[in-house]
Structures are given as structure tokens and as C-alpha cells.
Tab-separated table of C-alpha atoms in Angstrom:
chain	number	residue	atom	x	y	z
A	1	MET	CA	0.000	0.000	0.000
A	2	SER	CA	1.339	3.426	-0.904
A	3	LYS	CA	2.464	5.888	1.697
A	4	LYS	CA	0.082	8.723	2.525
A	5	SER	CA	0.479	11.711	0.247
A	6	THR	CA	1.246	15.126	1.679
A	7	ARG	CA	-0.523	16.830	-1.231
A	8	LYS	CA	-3.425	19.019	-0.202
A	9	SER	CA	-6.943	17.798	-0.880
A	10	GLN	CA	-8.969	20.644	0.588
A	11	ASP	CA	-12.330	21.410	-0.996
A	12	ILE	CA	-12.595	17.888	-2.410
A	13	ILE	CA	-16.243	16.840	-2.493
A	14	SER	CA	-16.593	13.655	-0.456
A	15	ILE	CA	-18.372	12.167	2.552
A	16	PRO	CA	-16.886	10.498	5.623
A	17	VAL	CA	-16.109	6.804	5.256
A	18	ASP	CA	-18.438	5.936	8.146
A	19	GLN	CA	-21.368	7.447	6.222
A	20	ILE	CA	-20.855	5.530	2.995
A	21	TYR	CA	-23.367	2.816	3.753
A	22	SER	CA	-26.137	5.298	4.529
A	23	GLN	CA	-25.711	7.031	1.172
A	24	GLY	CA	-29.162	7.041	-0.351
A	25	SER	CA	-29.346	7.757	-4.082
A	26	LEU	CA	-27.052	6.940	-6.931
A	27	THR	CA	-27.278	10.416	-8.354
A	28	ASN	CA	-25.436	12.846	-6.135
A	29	ASN	CA	-26.256	16.120	-7.884
A	30	ALA	CA	-23.431	18.154	-6.340
A	31	ARG	CA	-21.818	20.378	-8.933
A	32	PRO	CA	-18.078	19.907	-9.417
A	33	ILE	CA	-16.101	22.696	-7.739
A	34	GLY	CA	-16.092	25.732	-10.040
A	35	TRP	CA	-18.768	24.248	-12.356
A	36	LYS	CA	-20.461	26.900	-14.500
A	37	GLY	CA	-22.178	24.671	-17.053
A	38	GLU	CA	-25.841	23.745	-17.308
A	39	PHE	CA	-27.196	21.960	-14.264
A	40	ILE	CA	-30.206	19.657	-14.374
A	41	ASP	CA	-32.008	18.730	-11.170
A	42	ASN	CA	-32.936	15.125	-11.804
A	43	THR	CA	-35.306	15.060	-8.859
A	44	ALA	CA	-37.714	17.115	-10.960
A	45	GLN	CA	-37.739	14.460	-13.675
A	46	ASP	CA	-40.049	11.475	-13.826
A	47	SER	CA	-37.393	8.834	-13.291
A	48	LYS	CA	-39.320	6.512	-10.982
A	49	PRO	CA	-37.856	3.013	-11.306
A	50	ALA	CA	-40.026	0.327	-12.843
A	51	THR	CA	-41.867	-1.749	-10.269
A	52	ILE	CA	-42.412	-4.900	-12.335
A	53	LYS	CA	-40.863	-8.037	-10.916
A	54	LEU	CA	-38.130	-9.349	-13.170
A	55	PRO	CA	-37.000	-12.958	-13.363
A	56	GLY	CA	-33.384	-13.508	-12.371
A	57	LEU	CA	-30.968	-13.428	-15.280
A	58	THR	CA	-29.227	-16.753	-15.801
A	59	ALA	CA	-25.627	-16.912	-16.968
A	60	PRO	CA	-24.302	-19.768	-19.107
A	61	ASP	CA	-21.863	-22.232	-17.556
A	62	ARG	CA	-19.129	-20.920	-19.854
A	63	VAL	CA	-18.639	-18.082	-22.293
A	64	PRO	CA	-20.490	-19.232	-25.407
A	65	THR	CA	-18.645	-19.828	-28.658
A	66	GLY	CA	-19.501	-19.660	-32.335
A	67	LEU	CA	-23.012	-18.503	-33.218
A	68	ALA	CA	-24.094	-18.443	-29.578
A	69	LYS	CA	-21.327	-15.938	-28.809
A	70	GLN	CA	-22.311	-13.799	-31.791
A	71	TRP	CA	-25.922	-13.900	-30.621
A	72	ARG	CA	-24.851	-12.614	-27.197
A	73	PHE	CA	-22.897	-9.788	-28.833
A	74	GLY	CA	-25.888	-9.041	-31.070
A	75	LYS	CA	-28.234	-8.672	-28.114
A	76	THR	CA	-25.702	-6.429	-26.394
A	77	LEU	CA	-25.458	-4.231	-29.478
A	78	LEU	CA	-29.245	-3.926	-29.540
A	79	ASN	CA	-29.173	-2.793	-25.909
A	80	LEU	CA	-26.515	-0.202	-26.759
A	81	LEU	CA	-28.681	1.172	-29.548
A	82	ARG	CA	-31.964	1.120	-27.586
A	83	ARG	CA	-30.579	1.968	-24.115
A	84	PRO	CA	-33.566	0.615	-22.162
A	85	LYS	CA	-34.048	1.216	-18.452
A	86	ILE	CA	-34.232	-2.530	-17.825
A	87	VAL	CA	-31.575	-4.718	-19.452
A	88	LYS	CA	-32.592	-8.350	-19.912
A	89	ASP	CA	-29.068	-9.497	-20.787
A	90	LEU	CA	-26.036	-9.753	-18.529
A	91	PRO	CA	-23.013	-7.510	-19.240
A	92	ILE	CA	-20.345	-8.952	-21.504
A	93	HIS	CA	-17.569	-6.936	-19.836
A	94	LEU	CA	-16.509	-6.900	-16.185
A	95	GLN	CA	-13.876	-4.742	-14.549
A	96	MET	CA	-13.046	-6.616	-11.352
A	97	GLU	CA	-10.829	-4.731	-8.943
A	98	SER	CA	-8.759	-7.450	-7.267
A	99	THR	CA	-7.373	-4.921	-4.769
A	100	ASP	CA	-7.257	-1.185	-4.180
A	101	ALA	CA	-3.816	-1.446	-2.551
A	102	CYS	CA	-0.885	0.067	-4.406
A	103	ASN	CA	2.850	0.387	-3.834
A	104	LEU	CA	3.235	3.614	-5.852
A	105	ASN	CA	2.137	7.193	-5.174
A	106	CYS	CA	1.338	8.692	-8.556
A	107	THR	CA	0.619	12.381	-9.060
A	108	THR	CA	-2.219	11.471	-11.434
A	109	CYS	CA	-3.985	9.193	-8.932
A	110	SER	CA	-6.455	10.305	-6.258
A	111	ARG	CA	-6.514	7.067	-4.251
A	112	ASP	CA	-4.695	8.873	-1.424
A	113	ILE	CA	-7.804	11.025	-1.006
A	114	PHE	CA	-10.419	8.309	-0.519
A	115	ILE	CA	-8.693	4.986	0.242
A	116	ASP	CA	-8.387	4.839	4.014
A	117	LYS	CA	-7.568	1.134	4.378
A	118	ALA	CA	-6.693	-1.038	1.386
A	119	LYS	CA	-8.821	-4.108	0.667
A	120	LEU	CA	-8.444	-7.435	-1.130
A	121	LEU	CA	-11.361	-8.811	-3.137
A	122	ASP	CA	-12.755	-11.783	-1.208
A	123	GLU	CA	-12.792	-15.218	-2.867
A	124	LYS	CA	-16.541	-15.645	-2.295
A	125	ILE	CA	-17.212	-12.373	-4.085
A	126	TRP	CA	-14.949	-12.868	-7.106
A	127	LYS	CA	-16.248	-16.393	-7.659
A	128	LYS	CA	-19.814	-15.181	-7.263
A	129	VAL	CA	-19.539	-12.386	-9.813
A	130	ILE	CA	-17.786	-14.580	-12.392
A	131	ASP	CA	-20.381	-17.338	-11.943
A	132	GLU	CA	-23.348	-14.969	-12.110
A	133	ILE	CA	-22.185	-13.034	-15.193
A	134	VAL	CA	-19.702	-15.264	-17.082
A	135	PRO	CA	-18.445	-12.194	-18.969
A	136	THR	CA	-16.675	-12.491	-22.288
A	137	ASN	CA	-13.963	-10.066	-21.146
A	138	ILE	CA	-12.616	-9.373	-17.660
A	139	ASN	CA	-10.155	-6.711	-16.548
A	140	VAL	CA	-8.764	-7.890	-13.183
A	141	SER	CA	-7.418	-4.463	-12.216
A	142	GLY	CA	-8.809	-1.249	-10.834
A	143	ILE	CA	-7.513	1.477	-8.544
A	144	GLY	CA	-4.793	-0.733	-7.028
A	145	GLU	CA	-2.020	-3.021	-8.265
A	146	PRO	CA	-3.474	-6.472	-9.064
A	147	PHE	CA	-0.251	-8.407	-8.469
A	148	LEU	CA	-0.430	-7.379	-4.803
A	149	HIS	CA	-3.392	-9.762	-4.420
A	150	PRO	CA	-1.929	-13.057	-3.160
A	151	ASP	CA	-4.547	-15.063	-5.091
A	152	ILE	CA	-4.356	-13.190	-8.394
A	153	PHE	CA	-3.423	-16.328	-10.330
A	154	ASP	CA	-6.337	-18.224	-8.774
A	155	ILE	CA	-8.660	-15.413	-9.874
A	156	VAL	CA	-7.286	-15.490	-13.414
A	157	GLY	CA	-7.395	-19.287	-13.553
A	158	TYR	CA	-11.012	-19.440	-12.419
A	159	ALA	CA	-12.066	-16.808	-14.960
A	160	LYS	CA	-10.173	-18.615	-17.725
A	161	SER	CA	-11.934	-21.875	-16.789
A	162	LYS	CA	-15.179	-20.119	-17.716
A	163	GLY	CA	-13.784	-19.073	-21.099
A	164	SER	CA	-13.307	-15.367	-20.310
A	165	ILE	CA	-10.604	-13.253	-21.962
A	166	ILE	CA	-8.453	-11.600	-19.285
A	167	ASN	CA	-6.530	-8.351	-19.377
A	168	CYS	CA	-4.705	-6.636	-16.572
A	169	ALA	CA	-3.464	-3.083	-16.013
A	170	THR	CA	-0.349	-3.179	-13.848
A	171	ASN	CA	2.602	-1.097	-12.744
A	172	PHE	CA	4.636	-4.329	-13.246
A	173	THR	CA	6.796	-3.816	-10.159
A	174	ARG	CA	5.511	-6.751	-8.096
A	175	ILE	CA	6.264	-9.599	-10.490
A	176	ASP	CA	9.087	-11.143	-8.451
A	177	GLY	CA	10.371	-13.153	-11.398
A	178	ARG	CA	7.061	-14.967	-11.980
A	179	TYR	CA	7.275	-14.608	-15.750
A	180	ARG	CA	6.479	-18.230	-16.546
A	181	GLU	CA	3.529	-18.234	-14.158
A	182	ILE	CA	2.106	-15.136	-15.834
A	183	ILE	CA	2.499	-16.692	-19.281
A	184	ASP	CA	0.982	-20.016	-18.213
A	185	SER	CA	-1.913	-18.288	-16.428
A	186	GLY	CA	-3.479	-17.354	-19.750
A	187	ILE	CA	-3.689	-13.603	-19.155
A	188	SER	CA	-4.316	-12.299	-22.652
A	189	GLN	CA	-2.888	-8.831	-22.177
A	190	LEU	CA	-0.733	-6.873	-19.745
A	191	LYS	CA	-1.259	-3.114	-19.845
A	192	VAL	CA	1.922	-1.766	-18.268
A	193	SER	CA	1.682	1.770	-16.894
A	194	ILE	CA	4.960	3.503	-17.696
A	195	ASP	CA	4.370	7.280	-18.156
A	196	SER	CA	7.992	8.102	-19.059
A	197	THR	CA	11.133	7.103	-20.921
A	198	ASP	CA	13.622	7.758	-18.103
A	199	ARG	CA	14.095	7.159	-14.382
A	200	GLU	CA	13.904	10.788	-13.298
A	201	THR	CA	10.572	11.530	-14.957
A	202	PHE	CA	9.164	8.195	-13.832
A	203	LYS	CA	9.986	8.931	-10.193
A	204	ALA	CA	8.598	12.460	-10.434
A	205	ILE	CA	5.265	11.148	-11.743
A	206	ARG	CA	4.909	7.799	-9.993
A	207	GLY	CA	6.596	8.536	-6.693
A	208	GLU	CA	9.078	5.638	-6.616
A	209	ASP	CA	12.206	4.622	-8.552
A	210	TYR	CA	11.076	1.488	-10.418
A	211	PHE	CA	11.679	2.475	-14.038
A	212	ASP	CA	14.623	0.160	-14.736
A	213	GLU	CA	12.939	-2.742	-12.959
A	214	ILE	CA	9.786	-2.374	-15.063
A	215	ILE	CA	11.706	-2.265	-18.338
A	216	ASP	CA	13.715	-5.336	-17.291
A	217	ASN	CA	10.492	-7.159	-16.405
A	218	VAL	CA	9.003	-6.332	-19.805
A	219	ARG	CA	12.129	-7.478	-21.647
A	220	ASN	CA	12.274	-10.709	-19.664
A	221	ILE	CA	8.649	-11.720	-20.129
A	222	VAL	CA	8.713	-10.896	-23.850
A	223	HIS	CA	11.912	-12.927	-24.297
A	224	LEU	CA	10.465	-15.927	-22.437
A	225	ARG	CA	7.077	-15.706	-24.181
A	226	ASP	CA	8.671	-15.599	-27.620
A	227	GLY	CA	11.071	-18.395	-26.718
A	228	LEU	CA	8.100	-20.574	-25.732
A	229	LYS	CA	6.378	-19.579	-29.009
A	230	LYS	CA	3.342	-18.303	-27.119
A	231	ASP	CA	0.937	-15.641	-28.372
A	232	VAL	CA	-0.026	-14.330	-24.937
A	233	PRO	CA	0.237	-12.243	-22.980
A	234	GLY	CA	0.267	-9.380	-25.420
A	235	ILE	CA	1.848	-6.296	-23.880
A	236	ARG	CA	1.012	-2.642	-24.325
A	237	PHE	CA	2.211	0.470	-22.544
A	238	ASN	CA	-0.234	2.878	-20.901
A	239	PHE	CA	0.952	6.497	-20.954
A	240	ALA	CA	-0.966	9.184	-19.017
A	241	VAL	CA	-0.336	12.403	-20.969
A	242	GLN	CA	0.673	15.374	-18.784
A	243	ALA	CA	3.075	18.308	-18.663
A	244	LEU	CA	5.970	16.320	-17.209
A	245	ASN	CA	6.030	13.650	-19.910
A	246	TYR	CA	4.184	14.619	-23.096
A	247	LYS	CA	7.371	15.545	-24.951
A	248	GLN	CA	8.633	12.008	-24.317
A	249	ALA	CA	5.784	10.419	-26.290
A	250	PRO	CA	7.809	9.954	-29.526
A	251	GLY	CA	10.649	8.403	-27.532
A	252	LEU	CA	8.210	5.963	-25.956
A	253	ILE	CA	7.540	4.586	-29.438
A	254	ASP	CA	11.249	3.825	-29.765
A	255	LEU	CA	11.337	2.215	-26.320
A	256	ALA	CA	8.294	0.059	-27.087
A	257	ALA	CA	9.875	-1.184	-30.314
A	258	GLU	CA	13.148	-1.914	-28.508
A	259	VAL	CA	11.622	-4.061	-25.738
A	260	GLY	CA	8.974	-5.809	-27.836
A	261	VAL	CA	5.810	-3.982	-26.762
A	262	GLU	CA	3.099	-4.148	-29.423
A	263	GLY	CA	1.063	-1.027	-28.657
A	264	ILE	CA	0.676	2.132	-26.594
A	265	TYR	CA	-2.501	3.640	-25.164
A	266	PHE	CA	-2.178	7.396	-24.697
A	267	GLN	CA	-4.527	8.307	-21.850
A	268	TYR	CA	-6.009	11.739	-21.252
A	269	LEU	CA	-6.325	12.505	-17.549
A	270	GLU	CA	-9.482	12.326	-15.463
A	271	TYR	CA	-9.735	14.927	-12.711
A	272	VAL	CA	-12.682	13.616	-10.710
A	273	ASP	CA	-12.487	15.154	-7.225
A	274	MET	CA	-8.892	16.309	-7.805
A	275	GLU	CA	-9.386	19.623	-9.569
A	276	ASP	CA	-6.799	21.158	-7.239
A	277	ARG	CA	-4.058	19.139	-8.982
A	278	LYS	CA	-4.970	20.065	-12.540
A	279	GLY	CA	-2.627	23.057	-12.745
A	280	MET	CA	0.292	20.918	-11.595
A	281	LEU	CA	-0.515	18.166	-14.104
A	282	THR	CA	-1.101	20.366	-17.160
A	283	GLY	CA	1.613	22.925	-16.327
A	284	ASP	CA	2.757	25.053	-19.244
A	285	MET	CA	1.680	22.522	-21.888
A	286	THR	CA	-0.002	24.322	-24.774
A	287	LYS	CA	-2.493	23.065	-27.319
A	288	GLU	CA	-0.071	23.719	-30.156
A	289	SER	CA	2.885	21.991	-28.492
A	290	LEU	CA	0.805	18.915	-27.626
A	291	LEU	CA	-0.505	18.653	-31.179
A	292	GLU	CA	3.001	18.887	-32.584
A	293	VAL	CA	4.294	16.160	-30.268
A	294	LEU	CA	1.396	13.806	-31.005
A	295	LYS	CA	1.839	14.230	-34.762
A	296	GLU	CA	5.508	13.271	-34.447
A	297	THR	CA	4.504	10.366	-32.200
A	298	GLU	CA	2.026	9.031	-34.750
A	299	LYS	CA	4.584	9.311	-37.541
A	300	ARG	CA	7.150	7.381	-35.528
A	301	ALA	CA	4.582	4.752	-34.531
A	302	GLU	CA	3.800	4.088	-38.182
A	303	GLU	CA	7.497	3.762	-38.963
A	304	LYS	CA	8.097	1.330	-36.076
A	305	GLY	CA	4.865	-0.653	-36.478
A	306	ILE	CA	3.557	0.211	-33.010
A	307	LEU	CA	-0.222	0.313	-32.573
A	308	THR	CA	-1.670	3.370	-30.797
A	309	ASN	CA	-5.018	5.006	-30.089
A	310	LEU	CA	-3.937	8.354	-31.560
A	311	ASP	CA	-6.725	8.143	-34.138
A	312	ILE	CA	-9.116	8.755	-31.241
A	313	TRP	CA	-7.070	11.778	-30.183
A	314	TRP	CA	-7.473	13.289	-33.634
A	315	ARG	CA	-11.246	12.745	-33.579
A	316	ASP	CA	-11.693	14.182	-30.093
A	317	PHE	CA	-8.652	16.402	-29.552
A	318	ASP	CA	-10.648	19.541	-28.745
A	319	VAL	CA	-12.724	17.608	-26.215
A	320	PHE	CA	-9.600	16.152	-24.559
A	321	TRP	CA	-7.898	19.550	-24.485
A	322	ASN	CA	-10.996	21.157	-22.982
A	323	LYS	CA	-10.879	18.513	-20.222
A	324	MET	CA	-7.401	19.748	-19.229
A	325	GLN	CA	-8.556	23.350	-18.693
A	326	PRO	CA	-9.779	24.822	-15.385
A	327	ILE	CA	-13.294	23.624	-14.703
A	328	ALA	CA	-14.643	27.172	-14.917
A	329	GLU	CA	-13.694	27.040	-18.630
A	330	PHE	CA	-14.990	23.503	-19.169
A	331	GLN	CA	-17.475	23.089	-22.014
A	332	PRO	CA	-19.720	20.041	-21.493
A	333	ASN	CA	-19.700	17.567	-24.370
A	334	ASN	CA	-22.782	15.889	-25.772
A	335	LYS	CA	-21.377	12.383	-26.062
A	336	ALA	CA	-23.726	9.565	-25.101
A	337	CYS	CA	-22.710	7.105	-22.377
A	338	TYR	CA	-23.149	3.360	-23.025
A	339	PHE	CA	-21.381	1.707	-20.093
A	340	PRO	CA	-24.444	0.775	-17.974
A	341	TRP	CA	-25.746	-1.336	-20.848
A	342	PHE	CA	-22.776	-3.631	-21.489
A	343	SER	CA	-20.219	-3.330	-18.676
A	344	THR	CA	-19.959	-3.208	-14.893
A	345	TRP	CA	-17.291	-2.579	-12.244
A	346	LEU	CA	-16.767	-4.603	-9.077
A	347	SER	CA	-14.789	-2.802	-6.362
A	348	ALA	CA	-12.516	-4.659	-3.958
A	349	ASP	CA	-15.049	-4.028	-1.183
A	350	GLY	CA	-17.829	-5.841	-3.083
A	351	TRP	CA	-19.682	-2.792	-4.382
A	352	ILE	CA	-20.939	-2.800	-7.951
A	353	ARG	CA	-20.325	0.502	-9.768
A	354	PRO	CA	-21.602	1.339	-13.272
A	355	CYS	CA	-18.399	2.490	-14.981
A	356	PRO	CA	-14.621	3.003	-14.524
A	357	ILE	CA	-14.997	6.693	-13.537
A	358	MET	CA	-17.312	6.674	-10.517
A	359	PRO	CA	-15.003	4.429	-8.428
A	360	TRP	CA	-12.607	7.410	-8.325
A	361	THR	CA	-15.114	9.179	-6.080
A	362	LEU	CA	-15.917	8.252	-2.526
A	363	ASP	CA	-19.666	8.512	-2.711
A	364	GLU	CA	-21.020	8.006	-6.231
A	365	GLY	CA	-22.451	5.075	-8.116
A	366	ARG	CA	-22.782	2.437	-5.390
A	367	MET	CA	-25.424	0.309	-7.087
A	368	GLY	CA	-25.428	-2.568	-4.602
A	369	ASN	CA	-23.082	-4.905	-2.766
A	370	LEU	CA	-22.575	-8.510	-3.845
A	371	ALA	CA	-22.281	-9.579	-0.216
A	372	GLU	CA	-25.964	-8.686	0.169
A	373	GLN	CA	-27.560	-9.129	-3.268
A	374	SER	CA	-27.259	-11.197	-6.413
A	375	PHE	CA	-25.780	-9.476	-9.429
A	376	SER	CA	-29.016	-9.647	-11.434
A	377	GLU	CA	-30.859	-7.896	-8.573
A	378	ILE	CA	-28.304	-5.091	-8.679
A	379	TRP	CA	-28.096	-4.952	-12.513
A	380	ASN	CA	-31.785	-4.081	-12.824
A	381	GLY	CA	-32.236	-2.522	-9.400
A	382	ALA	CA	-33.613	0.946	-8.756
A	383	LYS	CA	-30.230	2.704	-8.939
A	384	TYR	CA	-29.230	1.179	-12.278
A	385	GLN	CA	-32.662	2.001	-13.680
A	386	GLU	CA	-32.391	5.579	-12.436
A	387	LEU	CA	-28.969	6.022	-14.018
A	388	ARG	CA	-29.958	4.473	-17.356
A	389	ALA	CA	-33.115	6.582	-17.572
A	390	ALA	CA	-31.187	9.796	-16.895
A	391	LEU	CA	-28.445	8.972	-19.415
A	392	ALA	CA	-30.986	7.988	-22.056
A	393	ARG	CA	-32.611	11.424	-21.603
A	394	GLY	CA	-29.253	13.012	-22.360
A	395	GLU	CA	-28.587	14.097	-18.777
A	396	ARG	CA	-25.351	13.945	-16.772
A	397	PRO	CA	-26.773	12.829	-13.410
A	398	THR	CA	-23.643	12.798	-11.197
A	399	ARG	CA	-20.730	15.180	-10.811
A	400	SER	CA	-18.351	12.607	-12.319
A	401	CYS	CA	-20.744	12.288	-15.290
A	402	LYS	CA	-20.736	16.038	-15.813
A	403	THR	CA	-17.066	16.227	-16.815
A	404	CYS	CA	-16.751	12.722	-18.298
A	405	ILE	CA	-15.809	12.005	-21.912
A	406	PRO	CA	-17.728	8.775	-22.546
A	407	GLN	CA	-16.386	6.214	-24.999
A	408	SER	CA	-18.262	6.496	-28.274
A	409	LEU	CA	-20.121	3.546	-29.722
A	410	HIS	CA	-17.430	3.401	-32.406
A	411	ASN	CA	-14.690	3.107	-29.786
A	412	ILE	CA	-16.578	0.429	-27.872
A	413	LEU	CA	-17.162	-1.663	-30.987
A	414	PHE	CA	-13.791	-1.253	-32.698
A	415	MET	CA	-11.126	-0.518	-30.048
A	416	ARG	CA	-11.205	-4.215	-29.095
A	417	SER	CA	-9.881	-5.133	-32.498
A	418	LYS	CA	-6.890	-2.823	-32.104
A	419	LEU	CA	-5.528	-2.397	-28.580
A	420	LEU	CA	-7.477	-4.971	-26.548
A	421	PRO	CA	-6.937	-8.758	-26.520
A	422	LYS	CA	-8.872	-10.898	-28.961
A	423	LYS	CA	-8.333	-14.293	-27.341
């Protein structure tokens, strides 16, 4: 678990930990600090949850294959297009936070604000959620470092026994030489957070001096994987773009090619409940300088054969740039959100959350706890219905929704074929 940060977190909207379980509604309508955009009071809307009794949704024993798998995807696509309040199909994607403990102290991470005591996902809970959903794809990471969970390989093995495709975001510092075990586990993809091309920048951003160790770990696992003639795990770098590192983006392409990394995901920053750090993270970076660097990065990626998501940056650059500005200058986007119709998040404490953004707040999006309810009860419970109805009306019902840049339907359907594992 990371050491407590000394960075200030005054004026962060949150509620005391001991009041979490008495939190009533999903939709906390508090405006983000400094918010000057349109504000909709959802309590004035007719968003009363449906009262019909739904039969429990039944998961298959294993992830279906062939036509049955295509049928499941087809029904999910129909839900994405229709966006009903009640979803009669289980989600095909699960983000399962194995732990919220972490050994780093990153400037871009707000876990120091709201994680009081780190938790490990309990075996009864992770088996329950896998059994009750049998998702096609599972990400076994969340706010913490998954390889800190002592049973991470049991989790992966159980999910693989159901036919799920597994990917894992990791800082790759807690491998302890277990390269062969990782390869044999069947993890389809490792998403290694790197954020720099040198030790000094890495330490400035991520709080600890692990850069050389991470690069050695990547080299070693790639060498062993290729020597065993295995296809998995595929490896990509994750790079959180910010003032301290953005000029290193072209050099990261060279580093990826050198160590055998297939792709790089360039991540714009989320600032949920950490607006006070935005100035530090964006610094003196200008729109023009960032554009110039990303153009050079894309050119070098094409030359080296490294896959990236920079095509998304070109489509949404103005939206991403707007996100980096002070919230008083923020211009809300009109992108539709699709997450509550195909995906769900399980926190290490057993709470189901509707997307990967709300878990970065202390008080939003707690749909239900798997220690107390079945997943199907939560999936079509009052809170999920309330959220889906509000999103389908074009509203942004929580403060994290208000500044979110939701993944487009195009990204959801086609990103998997580029930077996410296929098998």
C-alpha cells in the first residue's frame, strides 16, 4: 500500500467513510467545484424506477462460442442502440478490482484522497460475480495493483476456466520473477503503466524509482514468451499524458519497439475530485505543443509498427484539451454514455459501480453490494434504472458524469480489435 500523500486535498467533495453505507441515491447532484455549465435537477424528472418483478438473469456455464457468442454480442449491441431502463441481458464486460492497494504514489492518482484502508477482493465475491455473469472479457485491475493480491493467479485461472478473456493493467513492479507463471496463467494482455522514458521523470510522476525494474520485467517476459512460441500475454504500454512527460511520447515509441511492446494507449487525464491538482498536471503545456508532439509520435509509430489510439485523439482532440482546462472554462460535451448497458465494475469491497470513472469518487455510483444481493438484482435494481433513464434522456446525473468524456459507440465496438486482446 502506498504511503500517505502530503498533497493538499482541501475542498474535495466527499463524505466520511463511516457514512458511505447510509448514502441514499445513486445520483449525487453536487456540482463539481467551479462548475459553470448547465445543471439539471434530476429530482424534478419522472425517473421513478419500474416496479415490475423481473426474473433472475441466468448466466451460461461458460462463455459461449460460435453462433451463440455472436448472438450474445448481437443482443448487447441492440441494448446499446436502444438503451432501455431494464436490461434483460447480462453484461459482456466486467472490470473486477482485485485490490485497491498500491505500492506507488502517482501524481495522477487520487486514491490517497479516498482509500483509508486497502482491501483485497474476497474469494466468495470474485467467484460469485464470475459465476453470475460469465463475462466475455474481464479486466482484473482497478484502482490498485493487481499483483499485490496473493490469489491473483487463482482469480485469473477461475475466470479462464469459464472461457473469459483476461486483461490486466499493472505497474509491473511486483512480479518477483514470476514470468512463466504469468504466461501459463493465460492472461491475454498486460497493460503496463509507464508514463515516461527515463528514471527521473518516472519517479517524479509515480513517486518511486522502479523504471529500470519495469523495463527489465518487460524485456524478460517478452523474451520468455517468444522463446516458448506463445501468443499471450500481449503487452502494451499505458501512458498518461501530462506536462511532465508529453514531450517524451515519440521516444516511448522507440522504447516500445526496442523491448517488444506491441502497442501504446495514450490516456487523457481524469480529474474527478482532484481539480486542485490540474494546474500541476497540465503545467505550461499548450495546445499547439501537444498537437506537434502527437503528430511526431504518430509518424514514428507508423514507422516502427507500433499500434496506438492516436486516431481517437485526432477525432476528439478539442474535447480532450478542454478537459485539461480549469473547470470554470470547461465546455460540457454531448457524447452519449453506453457503459451501464454492457459493462460493470466490481470494487474490492464488493460494491458494484456502473463504470470506470465513478469508483474514483468516494460517494457516487454504489449500485449494490454482492455480499448482500445477487448481481441480477443489482443490474436491474432501482439505482441502475435511475442512471440508465437519466443517461438515455441526455442528462449527466452525477458530478463525475458532468465532466466525463464517454467512450463512443465506435470506440466500444472497434477498439477491441486494435488495442485490446482478442483471445
